[in-house]
Amino acid sequence: MPANKLAVVTGASTGIGLELARCCAEDGFDLVIAANEPAIEAAAAELRKIGGSVVAVQADLATTEGVDKLYAAVGDRPIDALLANAGVGLGNAFLGQDFGRVRRVVDTNITGTLYLIHRVGNEMLRRNSGRILITGSVAGFTPGSFQAVYNGTKAFLDSFSFALREELRDSGVTVTCLMPGATETEFFRRADMMDTKVGTDKKDDPHEVAKAGFDAMLRGDSDIVTGVKNKLQTTVANVTPNEVLAKQHRKMAEPGTAKP
């Protein structure tokens, strides 16, 4: 009897990542899931109830050592789907931020993600088979005043995903970019943004976001922007001057903009 397909999901302890892993499990994938916190074990226990094998890896995916630890946990099994979802945010004005935290946003969202995709993508390319889902963001369409580094990393990932997809066009490997808007997760609390409008406004459901991204990955679509409001936002952003977009973002993300 052939083995189940294998999916690797990062940032899978909570939020969109956990819901992406749930989608994989419900579709019959075995899982290797990773996050940088002990909660990844509780997530694994929850996912095992659905069925299939679930291996949990606690690793710092901002480092090459952490990515290597995750990759080693996969062993010799081919990876059928990589859902590169790990990411962190950071609010407040750039010059007032601790640079260690700034560096962590870049290393987690960009460097670690690229290293993992490079390792797994090469293995997929050798087999001419595989699906890669990258969690970008609609934030990548907007200069993110008071969230400048985070939005910049997502602009990078959005752009990178389309470029990699084109490079792999004639192979059996597909690349899909999931671009959600503000979603009901731990993101804004961890980014110190609970005193902002965007941090306290109503947000999208993480399971609905994940299911849309998962289905788009299986179809081999290039990208998916989740939610009507977010689709409209990206359309408007494409024809709005960056200076105006940055001013608009300030109203959402500047500390003290939360409704009393």
mmCIF file of C-alpha atoms in Angstrom:
data_model
loop_
_atom_site.group_PDB
_atom_site.id
_atom_site.type_symbol
_atom_site.label_atom_id
_atom_site.label_comp_id
_atom_site.label_asym_id
_atom_site.label_seq_id
_atom_site.Cartn_x
_atom_site.Cartn_y
_atom_site.Cartn_z
ATOM 1 C CA MET A 1 0.000 0.000 0.000
ATOM 2 C CA PRO A 2 1.545 3.351 -1.007
ATOM 3 C CA ALA A 3 2.490 5.796 1.727
ATOM 4 C CA ASN A 4 0.447 8.928 2.263
ATOM 5 C CA LYS A 5 1.582 12.167 0.720
ATOM 6 C CA LEU A 6 3.749 14.307 2.999
ATOM 7 C CA ALA A 7 3.258 17.993 3.752
ATOM 8 C CA VAL A 8 5.609 20.254 5.701
ATOM 9 C CA VAL A 9 3.916 23.235 7.367
ATOM 10 C CA THR A 10 5.813 25.978 9.198
ATOM 11 C CA GLY A 11 4.420 28.367 11.779
ATOM 12 C CA ALA A 12 1.874 25.646 12.506
ATOM 13 C CA SER A 13 1.343 26.022 16.263
ATOM 14 C CA THR A 14 -1.501 28.550 15.929
ATOM 15 C CA GLY A 15 -3.435 30.679 13.476
ATOM 16 C CA ILE A 16 -3.257 30.261 9.713
ATOM 17 C CA GLY A 17 -0.426 27.741 9.955
ATOM 18 C CA LEU A 18 -2.371 25.416 12.240
ATOM 19 C CA GLU A 19 -5.387 25.687 9.953
ATOM 20 C CA LEU A 20 -3.249 24.939 6.888
ATOM 21 C CA ALA A 21 -1.959 21.831 8.661
ATOM 22 C CA ARG A 22 -5.548 20.874 9.473
ATOM 23 C CA CYS A 23 -6.474 21.187 5.786
ATOM 24 C CA CYS A 24 -3.554 18.927 4.881
ATOM 25 C CA ALA A 25 -4.515 16.301 7.475
ATOM 26 C CA GLU A 26 -8.143 16.301 6.342
ATOM 27 C CA ASP A 27 -6.950 15.754 2.765
ATOM 28 C CA GLY A 28 -4.930 12.671 3.762
ATOM 29 C CA PHE A 29 -1.434 14.123 4.059
ATOM 30 C CA ASP A 30 1.040 12.973 6.679
ATOM 31 C CA LEU A 31 2.549 16.005 8.362
ATOM 32 C CA VAL A 32 5.779 17.454 9.631
ATOM 33 C CA ILE A 33 4.875 20.686 11.411
ATOM 34 C CA ALA A 34 7.208 23.267 12.911
ATOM 35 C CA ALA A 35 7.164 26.350 15.107
ATOM 36 C CA ASN A 36 9.529 28.006 17.553
ATOM 37 C CA GLU A 37 7.373 27.369 20.623
ATOM 38 C CA PRO A 38 6.309 24.361 22.728
ATOM 39 C CA ALA A 39 2.688 24.835 21.585
ATOM 40 C CA ILE A 40 3.644 22.917 18.442
ATOM 41 C CA GLU A 41 3.290 19.691 20.463
ATOM 42 C CA ALA A 42 -0.294 20.525 21.431
ATOM 43 C CA ALA A 43 -1.037 21.336 17.798
ATOM 44 C CA ALA A 44 0.359 17.964 16.750
ATOM 45 C CA ALA A 45 -1.776 16.141 19.316
ATOM 46 C CA GLU A 46 -4.855 17.922 17.992
ATOM 47 C CA LEU A 47 -4.023 17.096 14.369
ATOM 48 C CA ARG A 48 -3.366 13.406 15.089
ATOM 49 C CA LYS A 49 -7.050 13.041 15.971
ATOM 50 C CA ILE A 50 -7.851 13.658 12.297
ATOM 51 C CA GLY A 51 -5.654 10.759 11.195
ATOM 52 C CA GLY A 52 -2.288 10.217 9.601
ATOM 53 C CA SER A 53 1.199 10.696 10.964
ATOM 54 C CA VAL A 54 2.135 14.041 12.547
ATOM 55 C CA VAL A 55 5.718 14.873 13.527
ATOM 56 C CA ALA A 56 6.203 18.065 15.542
ATOM 57 C CA VAL A 57 9.475 19.999 15.405
ATOM 58 C CA GLN A 58 10.240 22.873 17.759
ATOM 59 C CA ALA A 59 12.842 24.906 15.904
ATOM 60 C CA ASP A 60 13.839 28.519 15.360
ATOM 61 C CA LEU A 61 13.153 28.955 11.667
ATOM 62 C CA ALA A 62 14.864 32.358 11.681
ATOM 63 C CA THR A 63 18.151 30.423 11.681
ATOM 64 C CA THR A 64 19.722 28.038 9.200
ATOM 65 C CA GLU A 65 20.256 25.611 12.103
ATOM 66 C CA GLY A 66 16.531 25.623 12.838
ATOM 67 C CA VAL A 67 15.653 24.989 9.206
ATOM 68 C CA ASP A 68 18.218 22.173 9.078
ATOM 69 C CA LYS A 69 16.610 20.622 12.178
ATOM 70 C CA LEU A 70 13.219 20.683 10.460
ATOM 71 C CA TYR A 71 14.614 19.262 7.239
ATOM 72 C CA ALA A 72 16.383 16.455 9.148
ATOM 73 C CA ALA A 73 13.075 15.494 10.793
ATOM 74 C CA VAL A 74 11.620 14.746 7.361
ATOM 75 C CA GLY A 75 14.222 12.049 6.762
ATOM 76 C CA ASP A 76 14.278 10.345 3.384
ATOM 77 C CA ARG A 77 10.610 10.872 2.541
ATOM 78 C CA PRO A 78 9.836 13.038 -0.478
ATOM 79 C CA ILE A 79 7.965 16.236 0.382
ATOM 80 C CA ASP A 80 4.831 16.565 -1.736
ATOM 81 C CA ALA A 81 3.782 19.956 -0.383
ATOM 82 C CA LEU A 82 5.662 22.716 1.437
ATOM 83 C CA LEU A 83 3.495 25.318 3.126
ATOM 84 C CA ALA A 84 5.956 28.048 4.105
ATOM 85 C CA ASN A 85 3.876 30.018 6.548
ATOM 86 C CA ALA A 86 6.211 30.974 9.427
ATOM 87 C CA GLY A 87 6.318 34.710 10.008
ATOM 88 C CA VAL A 88 6.395 37.397 12.660
ATOM 89 C CA GLY A 89 5.309 41.022 12.759
ATOM 90 C CA LEU A 90 6.461 44.148 14.543
ATOM 91 C CA GLY A 91 4.550 47.343 15.164
ATOM 92 C CA ASN A 92 5.573 50.913 16.111
ATOM 93 C CA ALA A 93 7.893 53.402 14.401
ATOM 94 C CA PHE A 94 11.002 51.868 12.820
ATOM 95 C CA LEU A 95 13.565 54.102 14.550
ATOM 96 C CA GLY A 96 12.054 53.307 17.943
ATOM 97 C CA GLN A 97 12.160 49.548 17.463
ATOM 98 C CA ASP A 98 14.738 47.280 19.046
ATOM 99 C CA PHE A 99 16.993 46.263 16.172
ATOM 100 C CA GLY A 100 17.225 42.693 17.438
ATOM 101 C CA ARG A 101 13.489 42.379 16.882
ATOM 102 C CA VAL A 102 13.778 44.073 13.490
ATOM 103 C CA ARG A 103 16.412 41.550 12.464
ATOM 104 C CA ARG A 104 14.221 38.688 13.676
ATOM 105 C CA VAL A 105 11.360 39.783 11.421
ATOM 106 C CA VAL A 106 13.689 39.785 8.408
ATOM 107 C CA ASP A 107 15.381 36.504 9.332
ATOM 108 C CA THR A 108 12.105 34.686 10.003
ATOM 109 C CA ASN A 109 10.000 36.054 7.173
ATOM 110 C CA ILE A 110 12.668 36.170 4.473
ATOM 111 C CA THR A 111 15.977 34.433 5.228
ATOM 112 C CA GLY A 112 14.640 31.302 6.904
ATOM 113 C CA THR A 113 11.793 31.014 4.411
ATOM 114 C CA LEU A 114 14.148 31.285 1.446
ATOM 115 C CA TYR A 115 16.565 28.734 2.885
ATOM 116 C CA LEU A 116 13.780 26.211 3.469
ATOM 117 C CA ILE A 117 12.296 26.742 0.010
ATOM 118 C CA HIS A 118 15.755 26.410 -1.545
ATOM 119 C CA ARG A 119 16.341 23.067 0.178
ATOM 120 C CA VAL A 120 12.907 21.589 -0.399
ATOM 121 C CA GLY A 121 12.489 23.147 -3.845
ATOM 122 C CA ASN A 122 15.651 21.520 -5.145
ATOM 123 C CA GLU A 123 14.454 18.126 -3.965
ATOM 124 C CA MET A 124 11.091 18.718 -5.663
ATOM 125 C CA LEU A 125 12.778 19.845 -8.866
ATOM 126 C CA ARG A 126 14.856 16.665 -9.009
ATOM 127 C CA ARG A 127 11.575 14.704 -8.936
ATOM 128 C CA ASN A 128 9.727 17.218 -11.134
ATOM 129 C CA SER A 129 6.881 17.070 -8.645
ATOM 130 C CA GLY A 130 5.694 19.166 -5.728
ATOM 131 C CA ARG A 131 3.604 22.086 -4.546
ATOM 132 C CA ILE A 132 4.848 25.133 -2.662
ATOM 133 C CA LEU A 133 2.540 27.543 -0.852
ATOM 134 C CA ILE A 134 4.103 30.783 0.416
ATOM 135 C CA THR A 135 2.153 32.922 2.877
ATOM 136 C CA GLY A 136 2.640 36.458 1.644
ATOM 137 C CA SER A 137 0.158 39.199 2.506
ATOM 138 C CA VAL A 138 -1.924 42.027 1.118
ATOM 139 C CA ALA A 139 0.410 44.086 3.352
ATOM 140 C CA GLY A 140 2.976 43.642 0.609
ATOM 141 C CA PHE A 141 0.965 46.026 -1.593
ATOM 142 C CA THR A 142 1.237 48.930 0.852
ATOM 143 C CA PRO A 143 4.156 50.896 2.370
ATOM 144 C CA GLY A 144 3.485 50.025 6.005
ATOM 145 C CA SER A 145 4.074 53.104 8.112
ATOM 146 C CA PHE A 146 4.398 51.900 11.740
ATOM 147 C CA GLN A 147 4.779 48.390 10.359
ATOM 148 C CA ALA A 148 7.478 49.225 7.830
ATOM 149 C CA VAL A 149 9.748 46.199 8.117
ATOM 150 C CA TYR A 150 6.941 43.640 8.209
ATOM 151 C CA ASN A 151 5.203 45.060 5.138
ATOM 152 C CA GLY A 152 8.556 45.192 3.371
ATOM 153 C CA THR A 153 9.178 41.498 4.045
ATOM 154 C CA LYS A 154 5.760 40.594 2.702
ATOM 155 C CA ALA A 155 6.331 42.693 -0.430
ATOM 156 C CA PHE A 156 9.502 40.642 -0.906
ATOM 157 C CA LEU A 157 7.675 37.319 -0.487
ATOM 158 C CA ASP A 158 4.811 38.317 -2.786
ATOM 159 C CA SER A 159 7.304 39.283 -5.498
ATOM 160 C CA PHE A 160 9.573 36.283 -4.907
ATOM 161 C CA SER A 161 6.729 33.788 -5.231
ATOM 162 C CA PHE A 162 5.775 35.005 -8.717
ATOM 163 C CA ALA A 163 9.413 34.993 -9.834
ATOM 164 C CA LEU A 164 10.022 31.457 -8.558
ATOM 165 C CA ARG A 165 6.799 30.265 -10.149
ATOM 166 C CA GLU A 166 7.976 31.542 -13.534
ATOM 167 C CA GLU A 167 11.386 29.897 -13.133
ATOM 168 C CA LEU A 168 9.627 26.580 -12.446
ATOM 169 C CA ARG A 169 7.034 27.018 -15.188
ATOM 170 C CA ASP A 170 8.229 24.064 -17.281
ATOM 171 C CA SER A 171 8.682 21.720 -14.316
ATOM 172 C CA GLY A 172 6.172 19.725 -12.310
ATOM 173 C CA VAL A 173 6.583 22.069 -9.336
ATOM 174 C CA THR A 174 3.992 24.768 -8.689
ATOM 175 C CA VAL A 175 4.280 27.882 -6.516
ATOM 176 C CA THR A 176 1.241 29.609 -5.023
ATOM 177 C CA CYS A 177 1.191 32.805 -2.965
ATOM 178 C CA LEU A 178 -1.466 33.120 -0.259
ATOM 179 C CA MET A 179 -2.122 36.799 0.415
ATOM 180 C CA PRO A 180 -4.466 37.264 3.368
ATOM 181 C CA GLY A 181 -5.457 40.466 5.072
ATOM 182 C CA ALA A 182 -5.752 40.978 8.825
ATOM 183 C CA THR A 183 -6.698 37.601 10.307
ATOM 184 C CA GLU A 184 -7.867 36.587 13.786
ATOM 185 C CA THR A 185 -4.619 35.112 15.124
ATOM 186 C CA GLU A 186 -1.961 35.860 17.747
ATOM 187 C CA PHE A 187 -0.124 38.032 15.206
ATOM 188 C CA PHE A 188 -1.117 41.502 16.418
ATOM 189 C CA ARG A 189 -0.642 40.724 20.109
ATOM 190 C CA ARG A 190 2.820 39.343 19.444
ATOM 191 C CA ALA A 191 3.662 42.365 17.299
ATOM 192 C CA ASP A 192 2.704 44.781 20.130
ATOM 193 C CA MET A 193 -0.145 46.232 18.047
ATOM 194 C CA MET A 194 -3.150 45.885 20.338
ATOM 195 C CA ASP A 195 -3.339 49.682 20.737
ATOM 196 C CA THR A 196 -3.876 50.167 16.995
ATOM 197 C CA LYS A 197 -6.971 50.253 14.795
ATOM 198 C CA VAL A 198 -5.858 47.283 12.715
ATOM 199 C CA GLY A 199 -5.020 45.339 15.857
ATOM 200 C CA THR A 200 -8.490 45.768 17.348
ATOM 201 C CA ASP A 201 -10.748 45.780 14.267
ATOM 202 C CA LYS A 202 -12.734 42.704 13.199
ATOM 203 C CA LYS A 203 -10.581 40.261 11.260
ATOM 204 C CA ASP A 204 -10.909 37.340 8.886
ATOM 205 C CA ASP A 205 -11.389 33.754 10.053
ATOM 206 C CA PRO A 206 -8.081 31.807 9.917
ATOM 207 C CA HIS A 207 -9.704 28.546 8.802
ATOM 208 C CA GLU A 208 -11.427 30.224 5.848
ATOM 209 C CA VAL A 209 -8.139 31.919 4.889
ATOM 210 C CA ALA A 210 -6.207 28.656 5.136
ATOM 211 C CA LYS A 211 -8.800 26.645 3.184
ATOM 212 C CA ALA A 212 -8.731 29.171 0.348
ATOM 213 C CA GLY A 213 -4.924 29.010 0.242
ATOM 214 C CA PHE A 214 -4.823 25.228 0.454
ATOM 215 C CA ASP A 215 -7.333 24.802 -2.359
ATOM 216 C CA ALA A 216 -5.423 27.305 -4.518
ATOM 217 C CA MET A 217 -2.215 25.338 -3.902
ATOM 218 C CA LEU A 218 -3.851 22.069 -4.948
ATOM 219 C CA ARG A 219 -5.152 23.715 -8.123
ATOM 220 C CA GLY A 220 -1.685 25.080 -8.844
ATOM 221 C CA ASP A 221 -2.926 28.677 -8.940
ATOM 222 C CA SER A 222 -0.384 31.493 -8.943
ATOM 223 C CA ASP A 223 -1.956 33.400 -6.055
ATOM 224 C CA ILE A 224 -5.027 33.914 -3.935
ATOM 225 C CA VAL A 225 -6.113 37.087 -2.153
ATOM 226 C CA THR A 226 -8.629 36.095 0.509
ATOM 227 C CA GLY A 227 -11.739 38.143 1.248
ATOM 228 C CA VAL A 228 -13.680 40.633 -0.886
ATOM 229 C CA LYS A 229 -12.402 43.598 1.146
ATOM 230 C CA ASN A 230 -8.793 42.530 0.642
ATOM 231 C CA LYS A 231 -9.280 41.985 -3.095
ATOM 232 C CA LEU A 232 -10.625 45.523 -3.332
ATOM 233 C CA GLN A 233 -7.720 46.833 -1.251
ATOM 234 C CA THR A 234 -5.107 45.307 -3.553
ATOM 235 C CA THR A 235 -6.886 46.607 -6.656
ATOM 236 C CA VAL A 236 -6.973 50.149 -5.254
ATOM 237 C CA ALA A 237 -3.366 49.905 -4.051
ATOM 238 C CA ASN A 238 -2.161 49.186 -7.585
ATOM 239 C CA VAL A 239 -3.398 52.585 -8.800
ATOM 240 C CA THR A 240 -2.769 54.697 -5.679
ATOM 241 C CA PRO A 241 0.488 56.660 -5.141
ATOM 242 C CA ASN A 242 2.733 55.102 -2.484
ATOM 243 C CA GLU A 243 2.809 58.329 -0.478
ATOM 244 C CA VAL A 244 -0.983 58.223 -0.150
ATOM 245 C CA LEU A 245 -0.920 54.527 0.782
ATOM 246 C CA ALA A 246 1.637 55.190 3.525
ATOM 247 C CA LYS A 247 -0.537 57.956 4.993
ATOM 248 C CA GLN A 248 -3.575 55.678 4.948
ATOM 249 C CA HIS A 249 -1.638 52.910 6.650
ATOM 250 C CA ARG A 250 -0.612 55.276 9.426
ATOM 251 C CA LYS A 251 -4.290 55.659 10.352
ATOM 252 C CA MET A 252 -4.510 51.904 10.825
ATOM 253 C CA ALA A 253 -1.203 51.046 12.460
ATOM 254 C CA GLU A 254 0.024 54.053 14.461
ATOM 255 C CA PRO A 255 -0.039 53.397 18.211
ATOM 256 C CA GLY A 256 -3.061 54.999 19.842
ATOM 257 C CA THR A 257 -5.409 54.561 16.878
ATOM 258 C CA ALA A 258 -7.456 51.821 18.540
ATOM 259 C CA LYS A 259 -11.077 52.708 19.252
ATOM 260 C CA PRO A 260 -11.616 53.531 22.942
#
